[in-house]
């Protein structure tokens, strides 16, 4: 009996020590410039794991299929290792350095078999989610064929196991519409491999969705984080504001690099990020299909952002089956009504008029890089105008139309006094698309 009681006391002490360790790592109120990290054990045949930070075991006993809470850490460079033994030098995922920026969220996932374990670094996007949307990061940790993910009202196609092909990093991310159900679907067969039909995907939540296990015995891990509990403050103190728009119809979701570090991930065609504050200066910017900057589609190039400037980096088709980008200086200064930036990005598209109700905002706007009619002259596809406050239908018609009746595209918009709007005509001549983005400076530009 005494041995049993002694064992209970030891277990209680060990449990208390583990809780205390977590409490020290994940404070109720993290520092304003904290970085956040969590560890995911996604290897089906690997025993419980330890996570080492700078040679010290920070997490231990992490079971297959488990994901830790977000742990806050001071920004800086750390050495991480993941293994099953107490000696960090014997870790199956050897020590590697990772730079943690202020406000960053990073998932470190152990993926693969016990004899071929790999650590996958997944930069997560915890910036403000578009109104009424959710955001998901999906991970394929099943060594085999690529899979598709269905998450609420959205989907992610052809997600490969990490390293299955040269460009595969094993994950994808982006905003999705809320809805019911999460499923992993065979890419070629279309068969549902595993699902949680009752899982509700809620607006303003971030989700980590991982397909784990084996092809014969797949499992699903879903981790839900409410942005009301964990949202990223904006830590930059500069006065330049930068956002990224994905307007290239044939291009996969994009990762955005700033000075070699992924700052946004999973940006899908037709999406526009919120404005991010940058300290004024010159930065090396690149965009690519995955987290490897060597695979960048555009860049790295140096871009300079000035005090008080508002910039949109629009990733567009270059008209030659490639990708390019344009830098738009957004209109944010009007005496009354709404400030509107209109962009025509359809390569080979017609010259257009853009209307707000019965009022013509822009006449004769040609695609970027073409000649604008009727006056002639080189055109960058951009026009900055103002619009009266109120609910209207924004319409796109052929150039010099007498009315908006025969609209090619339309979108209902309520222009707010003092609001900033981007109206973008994108896509292809055969499949044009109208994107309207509203920024409320009193809400969306908070640091």
Coordinates of N, CA and C in Angstrom, one line a residue, residues 30 71 388 424:
X30 N 0.5 36.6 -23.4 CA 1.9 36.6 -24.0 C 2.4 38.0 -24.2
X71 N 2.5 27.5 -27.9 CA 3.5 27.9 -26.9 C 4.1 29.3 -27.3
X388 N -19.6 58.0 -54.7 CA -20.5 58.5 -53.7 C -20.9 57.4 -52.7
X424 N -11.3 45.1 -59.1 CA -10.3 44.4 -60.0 C -11.1 43.5 -61.0

